[in-house]
């Protein structure tokens, strides 16, 4: 992995080494503490991609990606909570200057004074409409169920989306707390990242004023814009892969295997990020998907190798190798769309078919 020379990258390394990585096992078995989020905020990382004139860092995408790798490799649960924040910030930054919600929220979110989560992945489930948005009393009423909402109890705000009867997606900000029309489930027990405080939300007439609406867009346009976002490889995949290879390579006898896997991961990372920076985000979709599935394969190989090298110790809940392997399972489905799932399953089927063809006859 290359290291970018930038103050936020340096700060992310310091935060990872001094706080996140040393406490990752404890956090995995508990919850992400507020002190972790406060440390991320103090480091300026919540504003990594936010405009400088709004109090953010205005850093280039390569810096934001490397920061994400570092945080995910150190403590994936903490990374997952804070990564939700960056989408609302980017959406506000792109909104029309003078828009009421932009003027009210962009600076406090860019500086990390407020922390935001996201509640819109369900929009990808078309033709299902888990959350319906309806104009009502100078605002928008939301009804339905948000299946996944991460950071409950840590976030101040949520970016919520629903679909209207005219197939328009409405994005609005709401307080991330129980209130009339909004009820949260108990925190989910997951195979990994339970510490990230993920719940489902029941919306029964949650009313949001019009001045909290940040975007209205046709659902088809949302799907078009969402293609590169969902087909590009998440930096967390590389960050977690490198963390597994660091564990593997710590033993001299396993260093050769770690180096070989690292070289392959480096190659996929370079190609994936080149496509992420491509000036036309909707081109090369098949190649983006192929690189994403290849990155998953290498992540699985790296985490499996770390578990194998750890032997019986790796079955303990105190084992970093076992924790990272579980986190890798979570990343397989994080941000998954139907297109991504189909491409991934096709890639897995082709691997199995190749294995059968190479099986010796007896």
Coordinates of C-alpha atoms in Angstrom, one line a residue:
X1 CA 0.0 0.0 0.0
X2 CA 1.3 3.4 -0.9
X3 CA 1.2 6.1 1.8
X4 CA 0.1 9.6 0.8
X5 CA 1.9 12.5 2.4
X6 CA -0.9 14.5 3.9
X7 CA -1.6 15.7 7.4
X8 CA -4.9 13.8 7.6
X9 CA -3.2 10.6 6.6
X10 CA -0.6 11.2 9.2
X11 CA -3.3 11.9 11.8
X12 CA -5.2 8.8 10.8
X13 CA -2.1 6.6 11.3
X14 CA -1.6 8.2 14.7
X15 CA -5.2 7.6 15.7
X16 CA -5.1 4.0 14.5
X17 CA -1.9 3.2 16.2
X18 CA -2.5 5.0 19.5
X19 CA -6.2 4.3 20.0
X20 CA -8.2 2.3 17.5
X21 CA -6.1 -0.8 16.9
X22 CA -5.1 -1.4 20.6
X23 CA -8.8 -1.3 21.6
X24 CA -10.3 -3.0 18.6
X25 CA -10.8 -6.4 20.3
X26 CA -12.6 -4.8 23.2
X27 CA -14.8 -2.6 21.0
X28 CA -15.7 -5.7 18.9
X29 CA -17.2 -7.3 22.0
X30 CA -18.9 -4.2 23.2
X31 CA -19.9 -1.0 21.4
X32 CA -18.1 1.9 19.7
X33 CA -17.5 4.4 22.5
X34 CA -18.3 8.1 22.1
X35 CA -14.7 8.7 22.9
X36 CA -13.6 7.0 19.7
X37 CA -15.9 9.3 17.7
X38 CA -14.7 12.3 19.6
X39 CA -11.1 11.3 18.7
X40 CA -12.0 11.0 15.0
X41 CA -13.6 14.4 15.2
X42 CA -10.6 16.0 16.9
X43 CA -8.4 14.6 14.1
X44 CA -10.4 16.5 11.5
X45 CA -11.2 13.3 9.7
X46 CA -15.0 13.9 9.7
X47 CA -14.4 16.8 7.3
X48 CA -11.8 15.1 5.1
X49 CA -13.9 15.6 1.9
X50 CA -15.9 18.7 3.1
X51 CA -15.3 22.0 1.4
X52 CA -12.6 24.1 3.0
X53 CA -14.7 27.2 3.0
X54 CA -17.3 25.4 5.2
X55 CA -14.7 24.3 7.8
X56 CA -13.7 21.0 6.1
X57 CA -10.3 19.8 4.8
X58 CA -11.2 19.8 1.1
X59 CA -8.8 16.9 0.6
X60 CA -8.7 15.0 -2.7
X61 CA -10.4 11.6 -3.0
X62 CA -7.1 9.7 -2.8
X63 CA -6.6 11.1 0.7
X64 CA -10.1 10.2 1.8
X65 CA -9.7 6.7 0.5
X66 CA -6.4 6.2 2.3
X67 CA -7.9 7.5 5.5
X68 CA -10.8 5.1 5.2
X69 CA -8.3 2.2 4.6
X70 CA -6.4 3.1 7.8
X71 CA -9.5 3.4 10.0
X72 CA -11.1 0.2 8.6
X73 CA -7.9 -1.8 9.1
X74 CA -7.5 -0.5 12.7
X75 CA -11.1 -0.8 13.9
X76 CA -13.7 -1.7 11.3
X77 CA -16.6 -0.9 13.7
X78 CA -15.4 2.7 14.3
X79 CA -14.7 3.1 10.6
X80 CA -18.3 2.0 9.8
X81 CA -19.9 4.5 12.1
X82 CA -17.9 7.4 10.9
X83 CA -18.1 6.5 7.2
X84 CA -21.9 7.1 7.2
X85 CA -21.1 10.8 7.9
X86 CA -19.4 11.5 4.6
X87 CA -22.3 11.0 2.3
X88 CA -24.5 13.6 3.9
X89 CA -21.6 16.0 3.9
X90 CA -21.0 15.5 0.2
X91 CA -24.7 15.8 -0.6
X92 CA -24.9 19.1 1.2
X93 CA -21.7 20.4 -0.4
X94 CA -23.2 19.7 -3.9
X95 CA -26.6 21.4 -3.0
X96 CA -27.5 24.8 -4.3
X97 CA -25.9 27.6 -2.3
X98 CA -28.5 29.4 -0.2
X99 CA -30.6 26.2 0.3
X100 CA -31.9 26.4 3.9
X101 CA -30.7 23.0 5.0
X102 CA -27.3 23.6 3.4
X103 CA -26.8 26.9 5.2
X104 CA -27.9 25.3 8.5
X105 CA -26.0 22.0 8.5
X106 CA -23.0 22.0 6.2
X107 CA -20.6 23.8 8.5
X108 CA -21.4 21.9 11.7
X109 CA -21.2 18.6 9.8
X110 CA -18.0 19.6 8.0
X111 CA -16.3 20.5 11.3
X112 CA -17.6 17.4 13.1
X113 CA -19.6 19.4 15.5
X114 CA -22.5 17.2 14.4
X115 CA -22.4 13.6 13.3
X116 CA -24.7 12.2 10.7
X117 CA -25.8 8.7 9.6
X118 CA -27.6 7.5 6.5
X119 CA -31.0 5.9 6.1
X120 CA -31.5 5.5 2.3
X121 CA -30.0 2.2 1.1
X122 CA -33.5 0.8 1.0
X123 CA -34.2 3.0 -2.0
X124 CA -32.0 0.5 -4.0
X125 CA -34.6 -2.2 -3.4
X126 CA -36.9 -1.1 -6.3
X127 CA -39.6 -2.1 -7.1
X128 CA -40.1 -2.5 -3.4
X129 CA -40.7 0.7 -1.5
X130 CA -39.9 0.2 2.1
X131 CA -40.3 3.9 2.9
X132 CA -43.0 6.1 1.4
X133 CA -42.6 9.9 1.3
X134 CA -45.8 12.0 1.1
X135 CA -46.2 15.8 1.0
X136 CA -47.9 17.0 4.1
X137 CA -48.4 20.3 6.0
X138 CA -45.5 22.2 4.4
X139 CA -43.1 19.3 4.8
X140 CA -42.8 15.5 4.1
X141 CA -44.3 12.6 5.9
X142 CA -42.3 9.3 6.0
X143 CA -43.9 5.9 6.6
X144 CA -42.4 2.4 6.4
X145 CA -39.3 0.6 7.7
X146 CA -35.6 1.5 7.4
X147 CA -34.0 -2.0 7.6
X148 CA -30.5 -0.8 8.6
X149 CA -29.4 2.3 10.4
X150 CA -25.9 2.4 11.8
X151 CA -24.7 4.7 14.7
X152 CA -27.9 4.8 16.7
X153 CA -27.1 6.6 19.9
X154 CA -24.0 8.2 18.5
X155 CA -25.4 10.2 15.5
X156 CA -27.0 13.5 15.9
X157 CA -28.8 13.5 12.5
X158 CA -29.8 11.1 9.8
X159 CA -30.1 11.6 6.1
X160 CA -33.4 9.9 5.4
X161 CA -34.9 9.0 2.0
X162 CA -38.3 7.9 0.9
X163 CA -40.1 7.4 -2.5
X164 CA -43.2 9.3 -3.5
X165 CA -46.2 8.0 -5.4
X166 CA -44.7 9.7 -8.5
X167 CA -41.5 7.7 -8.2
X168 CA -39.4 10.6 -6.9
X169 CA -36.8 10.1 -4.2
X170 CA -36.9 12.7 -1.4
X171 CA -33.8 13.1 0.8
X172 CA -34.2 15.0 4.1
X173 CA -32.4 15.5 7.4
X174 CA -34.1 14.4 10.7
X175 CA -32.9 14.1 14.2
X176 CA -31.5 10.7 15.0
X177 CA -33.6 10.0 18.1
X178 CA -36.9 8.5 19.0
X179 CA -39.7 11.0 18.5
X180 CA -43.3 11.0 17.3
X181 CA -43.4 8.9 14.1
X182 CA -39.9 7.3 14.7
X183 CA -39.1 4.2 16.7
X184 CA -35.9 2.2 16.8
X185 CA -35.5 -1.5 17.3
X186 CA -33.0 -2.9 19.9
X187 CA -29.5 -3.0 18.5
X188 CA -28.9 -5.9 16.1
X189 CA -26.6 -8.8 17.0
X190 CA -24.5 -9.3 13.9
X191 CA -21.7 -11.7 13.0
X192 CA -19.5 -8.7 12.9
X193 CA -19.7 -4.9 13.6
X194 CA -22.4 -5.3 16.3
X195 CA -20.4 -2.6 18.0
X196 CA -21.5 -0.1 15.3
X197 CA -24.9 0.1 16.9
X198 CA -27.1 -0.9 14.0
X199 CA -30.9 -0.8 14.4
X200 CA -34.0 -0.9 12.2
X201 CA -36.3 2.1 12.2
X202 CA -40.1 2.1 12.1
X203 CA -41.5 5.2 10.6
X204 CA -45.2 5.9 11.3
X205 CA -45.9 9.4 10.1
X206 CA -42.5 11.0 10.8
X207 CA -42.9 14.6 9.7
X208 CA -39.9 16.6 8.4
X209 CA -40.3 20.3 7.5
X210 CA -39.6 21.4 3.9
X211 CA -36.6 23.4 5.0
X212 CA -34.9 20.1 6.0
X213 CA -35.2 18.6 2.5
X214 CA -31.9 18.6 0.6
X215 CA -32.8 16.8 -2.6
X216 CA -35.7 15.6 -4.8
X217 CA -34.7 13.4 -7.7
X218 CA -36.4 10.9 -10.0
X219 CA -35.8 7.3 -8.8
X220 CA -34.3 6.4 -12.2
X221 CA -31.8 9.3 -11.8
X222 CA -30.9 8.1 -8.3
X223 CA -30.2 4.7 -9.7
X224 CA -28.0 6.1 -12.5
X225 CA -26.0 8.2 -10.1
X226 CA -25.7 5.3 -7.7
X227 CA -24.1 2.9 -10.2
X228 CA -20.4 4.0 -9.7
X229 CA -20.9 4.4 -6.0
X230 CA -22.0 0.8 -5.7
X231 CA -19.7 -0.8 -8.3
X232 CA -16.5 0.8 -7.1
X233 CA -14.5 -1.2 -4.5
X234 CA -14.8 0.2 -1.0
X235 CA -11.4 1.3 0.5
X236 CA -12.3 -0.7 3.6
X237 CA -11.8 -3.9 1.6
X238 CA -8.2 -3.0 1.0
X239 CA -7.7 -1.6 4.6
X240 CA -9.0 -4.9 6.1
X241 CA -6.9 -7.0 3.7
X242 CA -3.7 -5.2 4.5
X243 CA -4.5 -5.6 8.3
X244 CA -4.8 -9.3 7.8
X245 CA -1.6 -9.5 5.8
X246 CA 0.2 -7.5 8.6
X247 CA -0.9 -10.2 11.0
X248 CA 0.2 -13.0 8.6
X249 CA 3.6 -11.4 7.9
X250 CA 4.4 -10.8 11.5
X251 CA 5.6 -14.5 11.6
X252 CA 8.9 -14.9 9.6
X253 CA 7.8 -18.3 8.3
X254 CA 4.6 -16.7 6.8
X255 CA 6.2 -13.6 5.3
X256 CA 6.5 -15.0 1.8
X257 CA 2.8 -15.8 1.6
X258 CA 2.0 -12.3 3.0
X259 CA 4.2 -10.6 0.4
X260 CA 2.7 -12.6 -2.5
X261 CA -0.8 -11.7 -1.5
X262 CA 0.1 -8.1 -0.8
X263 CA 1.5 -7.7 -4.3
X264 CA -1.8 -9.0 -5.8
X265 CA -3.8 -6.7 -3.6
X266 CA -1.7 -3.7 -4.5
X267 CA -2.3 -4.4 -8.2
X268 CA -6.1 -4.6 -7.8
X269 CA -6.1 -1.5 -5.5
X270 CA -4.3 0.5 -8.1
X271 CA -6.6 -0.5 -10.9
X272 CA -9.8 0.0 -8.8
X273 CA -8.8 3.5 -7.7
X274 CA -7.8 4.5 -11.2
X275 CA -11.4 3.6 -12.3
X276 CA -12.8 5.4 -9.3
X277 CA -11.0 8.6 -10.5
X278 CA -12.1 8.1 -14.1
X279 CA -13.7 11.4 -15.4
X280 CA -16.8 9.6 -16.7
X281 CA -18.1 7.7 -13.6
X282 CA -20.7 5.6 -15.5
X283 CA -18.2 4.0 -17.9
X284 CA -16.4 0.7 -17.4
X285 CA -19.0 -0.7 -15.1
X286 CA -18.2 -4.4 -16.0
X287 CA -14.5 -3.7 -15.2
X288 CA -15.4 -2.0 -11.9
X289 CA -17.5 -5.0 -10.9
X290 CA -14.8 -7.5 -11.9
X291 CA -12.2 -5.6 -9.8
X292 CA -14.6 -5.4 -6.9
X293 CA -15.2 -9.2 -6.9
X294 CA -11.4 -9.7 -7.3
X295 CA -10.8 -7.6 -4.3
X296 CA -13.3 -9.7 -2.3
X297 CA -11.4 -12.8 -3.4
X298 CA -8.1 -11.4 -2.2
X299 CA -9.7 -10.2 1.1
X300 CA -11.0 -13.7 1.7
X301 CA -7.6 -15.2 0.9
X302 CA -5.8 -12.8 3.2
X303 CA -8.2 -13.2 6.1
X304 CA -8.3 -17.0 5.7
X305 CA -4.5 -17.1 5.6
X306 CA -4.3 -15.1 8.8
X307 CA -6.7 -17.6 10.5
X308 CA -4.8 -20.6 9.2
X309 CA -1.5 -19.2 10.4
X310 CA -3.1 -18.5 13.8
X311 CA -4.1 -22.1 14.3
X312 CA -6.2 -22.9 17.2
X313 CA -5.6 -19.5 18.7
X314 CA -7.6 -18.0 15.8
X315 CA -10.8 -19.6 17.1
X316 CA -10.8 -17.4 20.2
X317 CA -12.9 -14.3 20.3
X318 CA -9.8 -12.6 21.5
X319 CA -8.0 -13.3 18.3
X320 CA -7.5 -10.4 15.9
X321 CA -7.4 -12.8 12.9
X322 CA -10.8 -14.2 13.8
X323 CA -12.2 -10.7 14.2
X324 CA -10.9 -9.5 10.9
X325 CA -12.2 -12.7 9.2
X326 CA -15.7 -11.9 10.5
X327 CA -15.4 -8.3 9.5
X328 CA -14.5 -9.4 6.0
X329 CA -17.8 -11.4 5.8
X330 CA -19.6 -8.2 6.7
X331 CA -17.9 -6.3 3.9
X332 CA -19.1 -8.9 1.4
X333 CA -22.6 -7.5 1.7
X334 CA -22.0 -3.9 2.8
X335 CA -23.3 -1.6 0.1
X336 CA -24.6 -4.5 -1.9
X337 CA -27.0 -4.0 -4.8
X338 CA -28.7 -6.6 -7.0
X339 CA -26.1 -5.9 -9.8
X340 CA -23.2 -6.3 -7.4
X341 CA -24.7 -9.5 -5.9
X342 CA -25.2 -11.1 -9.3
X343 CA -21.6 -10.3 -10.4
X344 CA -20.2 -11.6 -7.2
X345 CA -22.2 -14.9 -7.3
X346 CA -21.2 -15.3 -11.0
X347 CA -17.6 -14.9 -10.1
X348 CA -17.9 -17.5 -7.3
X349 CA -19.7 -19.9 -9.5
X350 CA -16.9 -19.6 -12.2
X351 CA -14.3 -20.4 -9.5
X352 CA -16.2 -23.5 -8.4
X353 CA -16.6 -24.6 -12.0
X354 CA -12.9 -24.2 -12.7
X355 CA -12.2 -26.3 -9.6
X356 CA -14.4 -29.1 -10.8
X357 CA -12.7 -29.1 -14.3
X358 CA -9.4 -29.4 -12.6
X359 CA -10.4 -32.2 -10.3
X360 CA -8.5 -35.5 -11.0
X361 CA -10.5 -38.4 -12.2
X362 CA -10.4 -41.5 -10.1

